[in-house]
CSV table of C-alpha atoms in Angstrom, one decimal:
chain,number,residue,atom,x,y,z
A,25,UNK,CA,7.4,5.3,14.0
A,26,UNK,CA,4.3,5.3,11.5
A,27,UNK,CA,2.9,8.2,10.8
A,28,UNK,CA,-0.5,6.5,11.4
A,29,UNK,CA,-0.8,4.6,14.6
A,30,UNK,CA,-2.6,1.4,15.0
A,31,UNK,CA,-2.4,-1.5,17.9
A,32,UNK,CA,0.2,-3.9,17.5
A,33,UNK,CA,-2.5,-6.5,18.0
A,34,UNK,CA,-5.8,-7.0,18.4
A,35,UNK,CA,-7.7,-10.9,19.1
A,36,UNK,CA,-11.4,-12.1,19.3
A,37,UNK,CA,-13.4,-15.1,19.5
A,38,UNK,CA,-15.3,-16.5,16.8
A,39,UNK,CA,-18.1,-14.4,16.0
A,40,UNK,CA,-17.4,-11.9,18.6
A,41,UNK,CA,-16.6,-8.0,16.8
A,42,UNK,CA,-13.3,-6.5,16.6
A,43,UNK,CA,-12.4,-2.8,15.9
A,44,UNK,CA,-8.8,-1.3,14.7
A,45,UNK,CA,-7.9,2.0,15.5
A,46,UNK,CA,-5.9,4.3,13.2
A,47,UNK,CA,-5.0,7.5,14.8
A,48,UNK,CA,-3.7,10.2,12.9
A,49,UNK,CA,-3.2,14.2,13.0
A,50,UNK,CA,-4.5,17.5,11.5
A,51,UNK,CA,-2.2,16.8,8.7
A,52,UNK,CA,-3.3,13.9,7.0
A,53,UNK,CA,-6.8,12.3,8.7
A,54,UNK,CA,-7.9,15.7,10.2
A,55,UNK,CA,-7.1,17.1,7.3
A,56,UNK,CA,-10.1,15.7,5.3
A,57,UNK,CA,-8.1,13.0,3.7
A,58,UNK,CA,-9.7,9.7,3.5
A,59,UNK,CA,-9.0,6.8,4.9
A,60,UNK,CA,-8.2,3.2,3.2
A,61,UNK,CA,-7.5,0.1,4.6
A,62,UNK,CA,-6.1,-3.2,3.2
A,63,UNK,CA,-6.0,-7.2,4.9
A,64,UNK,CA,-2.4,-9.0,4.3
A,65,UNK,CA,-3.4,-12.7,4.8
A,66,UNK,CA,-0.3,-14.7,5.9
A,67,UNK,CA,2.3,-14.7,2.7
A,68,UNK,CA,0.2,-12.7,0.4
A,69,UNK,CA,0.2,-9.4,-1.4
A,70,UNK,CA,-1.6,-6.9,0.7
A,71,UNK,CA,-5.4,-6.6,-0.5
A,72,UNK,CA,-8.2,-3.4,-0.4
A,73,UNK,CA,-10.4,-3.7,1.9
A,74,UNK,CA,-11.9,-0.7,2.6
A,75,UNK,CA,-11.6,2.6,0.4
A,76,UNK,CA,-13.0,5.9,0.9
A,77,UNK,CA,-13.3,5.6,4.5
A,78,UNK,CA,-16.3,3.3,4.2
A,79,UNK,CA,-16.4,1.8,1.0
A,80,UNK,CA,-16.5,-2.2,0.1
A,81,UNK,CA,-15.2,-3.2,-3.4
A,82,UNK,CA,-16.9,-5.8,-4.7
A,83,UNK,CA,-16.4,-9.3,-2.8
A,84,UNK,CA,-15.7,-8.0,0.4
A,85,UNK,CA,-18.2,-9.4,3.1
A,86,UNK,CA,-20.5,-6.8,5.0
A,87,UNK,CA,-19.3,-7.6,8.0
A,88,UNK,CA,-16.0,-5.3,7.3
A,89,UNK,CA,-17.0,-2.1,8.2
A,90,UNK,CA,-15.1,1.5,7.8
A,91,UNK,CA,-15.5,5.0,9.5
A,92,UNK,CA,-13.7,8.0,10.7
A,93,UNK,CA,-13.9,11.2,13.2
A,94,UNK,CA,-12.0,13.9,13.6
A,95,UNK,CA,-8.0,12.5,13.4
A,96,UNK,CA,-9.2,9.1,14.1
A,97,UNK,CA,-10.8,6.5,11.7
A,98,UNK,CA,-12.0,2.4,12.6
A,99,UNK,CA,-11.7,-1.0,11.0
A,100,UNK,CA,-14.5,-2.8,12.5
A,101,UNK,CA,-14.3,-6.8,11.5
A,102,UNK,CA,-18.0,-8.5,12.8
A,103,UNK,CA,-18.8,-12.3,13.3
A,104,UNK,CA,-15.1,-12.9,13.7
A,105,UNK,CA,-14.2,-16.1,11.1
A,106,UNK,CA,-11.0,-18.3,11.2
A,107,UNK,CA,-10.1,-16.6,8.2
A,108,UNK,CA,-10.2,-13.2,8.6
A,109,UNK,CA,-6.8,-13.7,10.7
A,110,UNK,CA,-4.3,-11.4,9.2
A,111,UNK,CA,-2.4,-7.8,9.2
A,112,UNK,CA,-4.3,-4.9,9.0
A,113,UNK,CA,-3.0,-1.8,7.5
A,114,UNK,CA,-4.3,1.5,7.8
A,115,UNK,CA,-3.6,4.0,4.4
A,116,UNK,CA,-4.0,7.9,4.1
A,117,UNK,CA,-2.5,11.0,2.7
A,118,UNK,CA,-0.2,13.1,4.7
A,119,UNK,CA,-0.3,17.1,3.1
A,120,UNK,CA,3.0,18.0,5.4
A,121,UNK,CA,4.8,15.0,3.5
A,122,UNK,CA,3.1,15.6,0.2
A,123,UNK,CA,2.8,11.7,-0.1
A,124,UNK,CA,1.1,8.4,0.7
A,125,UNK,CA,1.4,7.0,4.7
A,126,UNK,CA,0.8,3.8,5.6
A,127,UNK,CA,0.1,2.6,9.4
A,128,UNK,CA,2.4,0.3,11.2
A,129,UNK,CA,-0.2,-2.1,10.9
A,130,UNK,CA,-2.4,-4.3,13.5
A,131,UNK,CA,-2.1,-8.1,13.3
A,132,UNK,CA,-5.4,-9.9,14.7
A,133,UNK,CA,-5.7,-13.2,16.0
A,134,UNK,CA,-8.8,-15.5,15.8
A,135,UNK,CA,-8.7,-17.2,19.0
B,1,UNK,CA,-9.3,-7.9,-14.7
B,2,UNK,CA,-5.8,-5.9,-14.1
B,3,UNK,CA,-3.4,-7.7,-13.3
B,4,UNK,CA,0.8,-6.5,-12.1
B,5,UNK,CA,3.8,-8.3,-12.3
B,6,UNK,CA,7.0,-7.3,-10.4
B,7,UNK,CA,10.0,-8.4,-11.9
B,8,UNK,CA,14.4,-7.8,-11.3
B,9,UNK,CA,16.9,-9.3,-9.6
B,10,UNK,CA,16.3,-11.2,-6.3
B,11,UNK,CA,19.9,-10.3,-4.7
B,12,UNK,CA,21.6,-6.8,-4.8
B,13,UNK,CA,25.0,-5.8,-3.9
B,14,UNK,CA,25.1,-3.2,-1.3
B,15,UNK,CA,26.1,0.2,-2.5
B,16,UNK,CA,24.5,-0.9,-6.2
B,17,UNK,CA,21.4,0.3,-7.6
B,18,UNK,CA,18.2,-2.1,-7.3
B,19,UNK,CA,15.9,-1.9,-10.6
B,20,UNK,CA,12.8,-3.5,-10.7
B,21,UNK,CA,9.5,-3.4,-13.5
B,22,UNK,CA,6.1,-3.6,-13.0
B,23,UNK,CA,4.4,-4.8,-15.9
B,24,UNK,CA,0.6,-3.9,-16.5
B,25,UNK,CA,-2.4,-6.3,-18.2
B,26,UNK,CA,-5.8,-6.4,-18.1
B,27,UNK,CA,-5.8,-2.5,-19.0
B,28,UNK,CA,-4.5,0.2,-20.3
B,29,UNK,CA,-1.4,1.9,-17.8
B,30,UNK,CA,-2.6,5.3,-19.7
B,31,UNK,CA,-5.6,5.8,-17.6
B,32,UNK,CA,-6.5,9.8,-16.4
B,33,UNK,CA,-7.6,8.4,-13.5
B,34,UNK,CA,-4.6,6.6,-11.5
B,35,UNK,CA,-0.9,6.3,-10.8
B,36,UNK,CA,1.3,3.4,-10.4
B,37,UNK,CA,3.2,2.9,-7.2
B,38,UNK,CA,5.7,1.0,-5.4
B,39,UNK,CA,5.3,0.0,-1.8
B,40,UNK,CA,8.3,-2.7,-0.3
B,41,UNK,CA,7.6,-4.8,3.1
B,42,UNK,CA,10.8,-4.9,4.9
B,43,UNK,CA,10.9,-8.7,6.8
B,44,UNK,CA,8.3,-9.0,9.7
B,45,UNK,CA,7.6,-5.5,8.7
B,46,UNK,CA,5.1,-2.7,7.9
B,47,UNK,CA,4.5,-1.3,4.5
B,48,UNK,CA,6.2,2.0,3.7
B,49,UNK,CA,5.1,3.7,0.4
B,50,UNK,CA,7.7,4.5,-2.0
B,51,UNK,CA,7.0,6.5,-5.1
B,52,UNK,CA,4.1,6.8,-7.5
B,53,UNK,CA,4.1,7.6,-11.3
B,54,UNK,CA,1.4,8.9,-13.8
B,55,UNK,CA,1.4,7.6,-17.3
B,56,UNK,CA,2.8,11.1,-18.4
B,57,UNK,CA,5.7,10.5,-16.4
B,58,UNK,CA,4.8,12.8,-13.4
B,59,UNK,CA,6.6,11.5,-10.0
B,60,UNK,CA,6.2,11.9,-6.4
B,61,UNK,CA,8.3,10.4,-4.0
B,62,UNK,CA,8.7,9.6,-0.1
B,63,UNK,CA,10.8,12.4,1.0
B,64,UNK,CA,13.2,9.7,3.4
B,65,UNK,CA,14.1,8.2,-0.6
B,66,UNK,CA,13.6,10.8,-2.8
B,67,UNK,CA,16.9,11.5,-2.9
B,68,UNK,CA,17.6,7.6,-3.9
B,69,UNK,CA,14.5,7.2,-5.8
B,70,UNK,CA,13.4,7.4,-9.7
B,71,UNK,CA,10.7,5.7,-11.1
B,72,UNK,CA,9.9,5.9,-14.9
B,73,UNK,CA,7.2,4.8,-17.1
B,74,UNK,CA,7.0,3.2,-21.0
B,75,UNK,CA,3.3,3.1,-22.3
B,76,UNK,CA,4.2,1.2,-24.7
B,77,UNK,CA,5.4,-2.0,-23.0
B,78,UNK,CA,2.7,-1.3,-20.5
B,79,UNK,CA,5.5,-1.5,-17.2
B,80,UNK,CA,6.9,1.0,-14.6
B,81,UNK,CA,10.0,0.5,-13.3
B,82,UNK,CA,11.7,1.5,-10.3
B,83,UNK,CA,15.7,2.2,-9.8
B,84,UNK,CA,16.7,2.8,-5.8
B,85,UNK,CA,20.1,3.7,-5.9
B,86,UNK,CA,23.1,3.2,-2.9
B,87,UNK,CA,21.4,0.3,-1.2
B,88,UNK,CA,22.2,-1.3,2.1
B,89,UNK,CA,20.4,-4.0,3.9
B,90,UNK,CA,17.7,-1.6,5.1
B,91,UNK,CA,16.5,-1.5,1.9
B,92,UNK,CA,15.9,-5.6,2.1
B,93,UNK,CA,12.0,-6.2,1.6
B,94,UNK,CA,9.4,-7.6,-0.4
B,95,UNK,CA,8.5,-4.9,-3.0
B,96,UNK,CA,5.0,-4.7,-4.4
B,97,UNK,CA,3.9,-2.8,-7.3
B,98,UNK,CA,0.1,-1.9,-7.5
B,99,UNK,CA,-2.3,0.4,-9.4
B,100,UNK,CA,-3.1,3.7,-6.9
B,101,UNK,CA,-6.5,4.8,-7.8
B,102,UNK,CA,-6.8,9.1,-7.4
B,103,UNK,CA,-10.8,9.3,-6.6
B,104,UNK,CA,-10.2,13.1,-5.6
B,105,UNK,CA,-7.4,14.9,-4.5
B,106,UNK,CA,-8.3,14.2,-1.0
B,107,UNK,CA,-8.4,10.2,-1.7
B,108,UNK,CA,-6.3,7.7,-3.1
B,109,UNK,CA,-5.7,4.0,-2.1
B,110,UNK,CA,-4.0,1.2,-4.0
B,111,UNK,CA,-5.8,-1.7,-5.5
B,112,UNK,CA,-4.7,-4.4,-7.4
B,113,UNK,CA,-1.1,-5.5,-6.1
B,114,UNK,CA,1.2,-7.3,-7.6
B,115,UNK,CA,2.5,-10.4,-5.6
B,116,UNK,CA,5.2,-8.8,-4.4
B,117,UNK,CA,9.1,-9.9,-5.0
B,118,UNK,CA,12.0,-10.2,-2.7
B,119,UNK,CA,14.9,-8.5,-3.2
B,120,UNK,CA,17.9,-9.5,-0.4
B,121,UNK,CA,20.6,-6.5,-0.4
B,122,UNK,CA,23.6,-8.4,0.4
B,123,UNK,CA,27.5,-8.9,-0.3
Protein backbone atom coordinates (compact mmCIF):
# COMPACT_ATOMS: atom_id res chain seq x y z
CA UNK A 1 0.00 0.00 0.00
CA UNK A 2 1.61 3.37 -1.30
CA UNK A 3 1.74 6.00 0.69
CA UNK A 4 0.49 8.17 -2.23
CA UNK A 5 -2.55 6.83 -3.98
CA UNK A 6 -3.13 6.96 -7.62
CA UNK A 7 -5.67 4.93 -10.09
CA UNK A 8 -4.45 1.79 -11.18
CA UNK A 9 -5.40 2.96 -14.67
CA UNK A 10 -6.61 5.60 -16.46
CA UNK A 11 -7.50 5.47 -20.74
CA UNK A 12 -8.48 8.16 -23.39
CA UNK A 13 -8.93 8.70 -26.94
CA UNK A 14 -6.69 10.55 -29.11
CA UNK A 15 -6.76 14.03 -28.36
CA UNK A 16 -9.31 13.78 -25.68
CA UNK A 17 -7.63 15.07 -21.86
CA UNK A 18 -6.75 12.83 -19.12
CA UNK A 19 -6.10 13.67 -15.41
CA UNK A 20 -4.24 11.49 -12.60
CA UNK A 21 -4.98 11.82 -9.19
CA UNK A 22 -2.51 11.53 -6.38
CA UNK A 23 -4.04 11.67 -3.03
CA UNK A 24 -2.06 12.05 -0.09
CA UNK A 25 -2.37 13.17 3.73
CA UNK A 26 -1.42 15.99 6.17
CA UNK A 27 1.89 14.47 6.35
CA UNK A 28 3.41 14.69 3.19
CA UNK A 29 1.01 16.71 0.38
CA UNK A 30 -0.93 18.63 3.07
CA UNK A 31 2.02 19.26 4.67
CA UNK A 32 3.23 21.80 2.02
CA UNK A 33 5.53 19.37 0.36
CA UNK A 34 5.53 19.57 -3.31
CA UNK A 35 4.64 17.37 -5.59
CA UNK A 36 6.77 15.65 -8.61
CA UNK A 37 5.76 13.47 -11.14
CA UNK A 38 7.70 11.30 -13.61
CA UNK A 39 6.43 9.13 -17.18
CA UNK A 40 8.00 5.44 -17.36
CA UNK A 41 7.59 4.65 -21.09
CA UNK A 42 7.42 0.86 -21.70
CA UNK A 43 11.11 -0.62 -20.71
CA UNK A 44 12.72 2.61 -19.83
CA UNK A 45 14.19 4.43 -16.83
CA UNK A 46 11.48 6.46 -15.31
CA UNK A 47 11.67 10.25 -16.55
CA UNK A 48 10.65 13.95 -14.82
CA UNK A 49 7.99 15.19 -15.84
CA UNK A 50 6.65 17.52 -13.75
CA UNK A 51 8.61 19.18 -10.68
CA UNK A 52 7.53 21.56 -8.18
CA UNK A 53 4.07 20.78 -8.44
CA UNK A 54 3.75 22.54 -11.82
CA UNK A 55 6.93 22.92 -13.38
CA UNK A 56 8.05 21.64 -17.04
CA UNK A 57 11.87 20.95 -17.57
CA UNK A 58 12.86 21.72 -20.65
CA UNK A 59 11.45 19.37 -23.61
CA UNK A 60 8.38 18.46 -21.98
CA UNK A 61 5.32 19.40 -24.20
CA UNK A 62 2.72 21.99 -22.68
CA UNK A 63 0.19 19.86 -22.86
CA UNK A 64 1.43 18.09 -19.44
CA UNK A 65 0.09 20.00 -16.94
CA UNK A 66 0.67 19.88 -12.88
CA UNK A 67 -1.34 21.26 -9.75
CA UNK A 68 -2.27 20.51 -6.22
CA UNK A 69 -4.96 21.32 -3.34
CA UNK A 70 -5.06 20.70 -0.06
CA UNK A 71 -3.78 16.60 0.26
CA UNK A 72 -4.53 16.14 -3.32
CA UNK A 73 -2.37 17.10 -6.45
CA UNK A 74 -3.21 16.29 -10.57
CA UNK A 75 -1.34 15.11 -13.69
CA UNK A 76 -3.33 16.44 -16.41
CA UNK A 77 -2.08 14.85 -19.97
CA UNK A 78 -4.12 17.09 -23.01
CA UNK A 79 -4.48 16.20 -26.75
CA UNK A 80 -3.86 12.55 -25.80
CA UNK A 81 -0.98 11.12 -28.46
CA UNK A 82 -0.10 7.41 -29.13
CA UNK A 83 2.87 8.08 -27.35
CA UNK A 84 2.23 9.41 -24.28
CA UNK A 85 1.06 5.68 -23.28
CA UNK A 86 3.00 4.84 -20.19
CA UNK A 87 3.19 4.61 -16.16
CA UNK A 88 2.72 7.50 -14.29
CA UNK A 89 4.20 7.95 -10.94
CA UNK A 90 3.38 10.42 -8.44
CA UNK A 91 6.62 11.60 -6.00
CA UNK A 92 6.54 13.64 -2.66
CA UNK A 93 7.97 13.92 0.79
CA UNK A 94 6.52 12.22 3.69
CA UNK A 95 7.68 14.32 7.26
CA UNK A 96 6.26 11.26 9.48
CA UNK A 97 8.75 8.90 7.45
CA UNK A 98 11.46 11.46 7.22
CA UNK A 99 11.94 10.27 3.52
CA UNK A 100 11.02 10.25 -0.25
CA UNK A 101 7.40 8.35 -1.19
CA UNK A 102 6.54 7.38 -4.38
CA UNK A 103 2.86 6.57 -5.59
CA UNK A 104 1.82 3.15 -6.70
CA UNK A 105 1.67 4.49 -10.00
CA UNK A 106 -1.21 4.90 -12.82
CA UNK A 107 -0.69 3.19 -16.18
CA UNK A 108 -2.71 5.04 -19.06
CA UNK A 109 -3.77 3.60 -22.19
CA UNK A 110 -4.16 5.49 -25.59
CA UNK A 111 -7.16 3.90 -26.92
CA UNK B 1 24.58 16.72 -19.85
CA UNK B 2 24.72 14.36 -16.57
CA UNK B 3 24.67 11.31 -17.21
CA UNK B 4 24.48 7.84 -14.31
CA UNK B 5 25.52 4.41 -14.79
CA UNK B 6 24.45 1.54 -12.48
CA UNK B 7 26.67 -1.11 -12.30
CA UNK B 8 27.13 -4.95 -9.95
CA UNK B 9 26.24 -8.17 -10.23
CA UNK B 10 23.00 -9.26 -12.08
CA UNK B 11 22.35 -12.44 -9.76
CA UNK B 12 22.55 -12.46 -5.86
CA UNK B 13 22.46 -15.34 -3.55
CA UNK B 14 19.80 -15.05 -1.03
CA UNK B 15 20.91 -14.20 2.44
CA UNK B 16 24.18 -12.29 0.62
CA UNK B 17 24.69 -8.73 0.39
CA UNK B 18 23.76 -6.92 -3.05
CA UNK B 19 26.35 -4.04 -3.89
CA UNK B 20 25.81 -1.92 -6.67
CA UNK B 21 27.68 1.77 -7.97
CA UNK B 22 26.42 4.55 -9.56
CA UNK B 23 28.90 6.33 -11.45
CA UNK B 24 28.50 10.15 -12.14
CA UNK B 25 29.54 12.23 -15.66
CA UNK B 26 28.63 15.18 -17.18
CA UNK B 27 29.17 16.96 -13.61
CA UNK B 28 30.53 17.27 -10.62
CA UNK B 29 28.76 14.53 -7.75
CA UNK B 30 30.12 17.45 -5.16
CA UNK B 31 27.26 19.76 -5.94
CA UNK B 32 25.57 21.82 -2.61
CA UNK B 33 22.59 21.47 -4.23
CA UNK B 34 21.58 17.62 -4.59
CA UNK B 35 21.79 14.10 -3.28
CA UNK B 36 22.17 10.87 -5.08
CA UNK B 37 19.60 8.17 -4.61
CA UNK B 38 18.63 4.73 -5.26
CA UNK B 39 15.12 3.83 -6.22
CA UNK B 40 14.61 -0.33 -7.45
CA UNK B 41 11.35 -1.39 -9.47
CA UNK B 42 10.40 -4.77 -8.27
CA UNK B 43 8.82 -6.82 -11.64
CA UNK B 44 5.48 -5.41 -12.79
CA UNK B 45 5.92 -3.16 -9.95
CA UNK B 46 5.93 0.40 -8.49
CA UNK B 47 8.91 2.33 -7.48
CA UNK B 48 9.85 2.45 -3.85
CA UNK B 49 12.66 4.92 -2.87
CA UNK B 50 15.59 3.53 -1.12
CA UNK B 51 18.20 5.80 0.30
CA UNK B 52 19.86 9.05 -0.69
CA UNK B 53 23.38 10.36 -0.07
CA UNK B 54 25.07 13.88 -0.07
CA UNK B 55 28.59 14.23 -1.34
CA UNK B 56 29.69 14.67 2.36
CA UNK B 57 28.48 11.43 3.01
CA UNK B 58 25.27 12.35 4.87
CA UNK B 59 22.51 9.40 4.53
CA UNK B 60 18.90 8.96 4.80
CA UNK B 61 17.25 5.91 4.41
CA UNK B 62 13.62 4.27 3.93
CA UNK B 63 12.86 3.27 7.40
CA UNK B 64 11.28 -0.60 6.00
CA UNK B 65 15.51 -0.96 4.85
CA UNK B 66 17.28 1.12 7.01
CA UNK B 67 18.19 -1.46 8.97
CA UNK B 68 19.64 -3.37 5.63
CA UNK B 69 20.69 -0.41 3.92
CA UNK B 70 24.18 1.68 3.59
CA UNK B 71 25.04 3.69 0.88
CA UNK B 72 28.50 5.51 0.56
CA UNK B 73 29.99 7.99 -1.63
CA UNK B 74 33.83 8.47 -3.24
CA UNK B 75 34.15 12.09 -4.88
CA UNK B 76 36.87 11.05 -6.36
CA UNK B 77 35.81 8.37 -8.74
CA UNK B 78 32.62 10.38 -9.09
CA UNK B 79 30.19 6.99 -7.99
CA UNK B 80 27.81 6.13 -5.06
CA UNK B 81 27.36 2.79 -4.22
CA UNK B 82 24.83 0.94 -2.50
CA UNK B 83 25.22 -2.43 -0.22
CA UNK B 84 21.62 -4.12 0.84
CA UNK B 85 22.44 -6.73 3.06
CA UNK B 86 20.32 -10.30 3.94
CA UNK B 87 18.48 -10.34 0.65
CA UNK B 88 15.66 -12.54 -0.45
CA UNK B 89 13.63 -12.58 -3.50
CA UNK B 90 11.64 -9.51 -2.46
CA UNK B 91 14.46 -7.65 -2.93
CA UNK B 92 14.39 -8.81 -6.91
CA UNK B 93 13.92 -5.48 -9.06
CA UNK B 94 15.39 -3.23 -11.42
CA UNK B 95 17.46 -0.65 -9.47
CA UNK B 96 17.93 2.78 -10.75
CA UNK B 97 20.32 5.29 -9.57
CA UNK B 98 19.47 9.09 -10.27
CA UNK B 99 20.52 12.56 -9.20
CA UNK B 100 17.69 13.95 -6.41
CA UNK B 101 17.61 17.67 -6.86
CA UNK B 102 16.83 19.47 -3.06
CA UNK B 103 15.08 22.92 -4.43
CA UNK B 104 13.94 23.69 -0.68
CA UNK B 105 13.48 21.64 2.12
CA UNK B 106 9.93 21.28 1.15
CA UNK B 107 10.89 19.93 -2.47
CA UNK B 108 12.94 17.41 -3.94
CA UNK B 109 12.41 15.21 -7.07
CA UNK B 110 14.87 13.07 -9.00
CA UNK B 111 16.07 13.79 -12.40
CA UNK B 112 18.37 12.31 -14.48
CA UNK B 113 18.10 8.33 -13.96
CA UNK B 114 20.29 5.99 -14.76
CA UNK B 115 18.91 3.07 -17.04
CA UNK B 116 18.24 1.02 -14.38
CA UNK B 117 19.95 -2.72 -13.84
CA UNK B 118 18.38 -5.95 -12.82
CA UNK B 119 19.48 -7.71 -10.11
CA UNK B 120 17.62 -11.46 -9.68
CA UNK B 121 17.99 -12.58 -5.88
CA UNK B 122 18.10 -16.22 -6.42
CA UNK B 123 19.85 -19.70 -5.30
Amino acid sequence: QSVLTQPPSVSGAPGQRVTISCTGSSSNIGADYDIHWYQQLPGTAPKLLIYGNYNRPSGVPDRFSGSKSGTSASLAIAGLQAEDEADYYCQSYDSSLSGVVFGGGTRLTVL
Amino acid sequence: QLQLQESGPGLVKPSETLSLTCTVSGGSISSNDCYWGWIRQPPGKGLEWIASIYYSGSTYYNPSLNSRVTMSVDTSKKQFSLKLSSVTAADTAVYYCAREVVAAISSNWFDPWGQGTLVTVSA
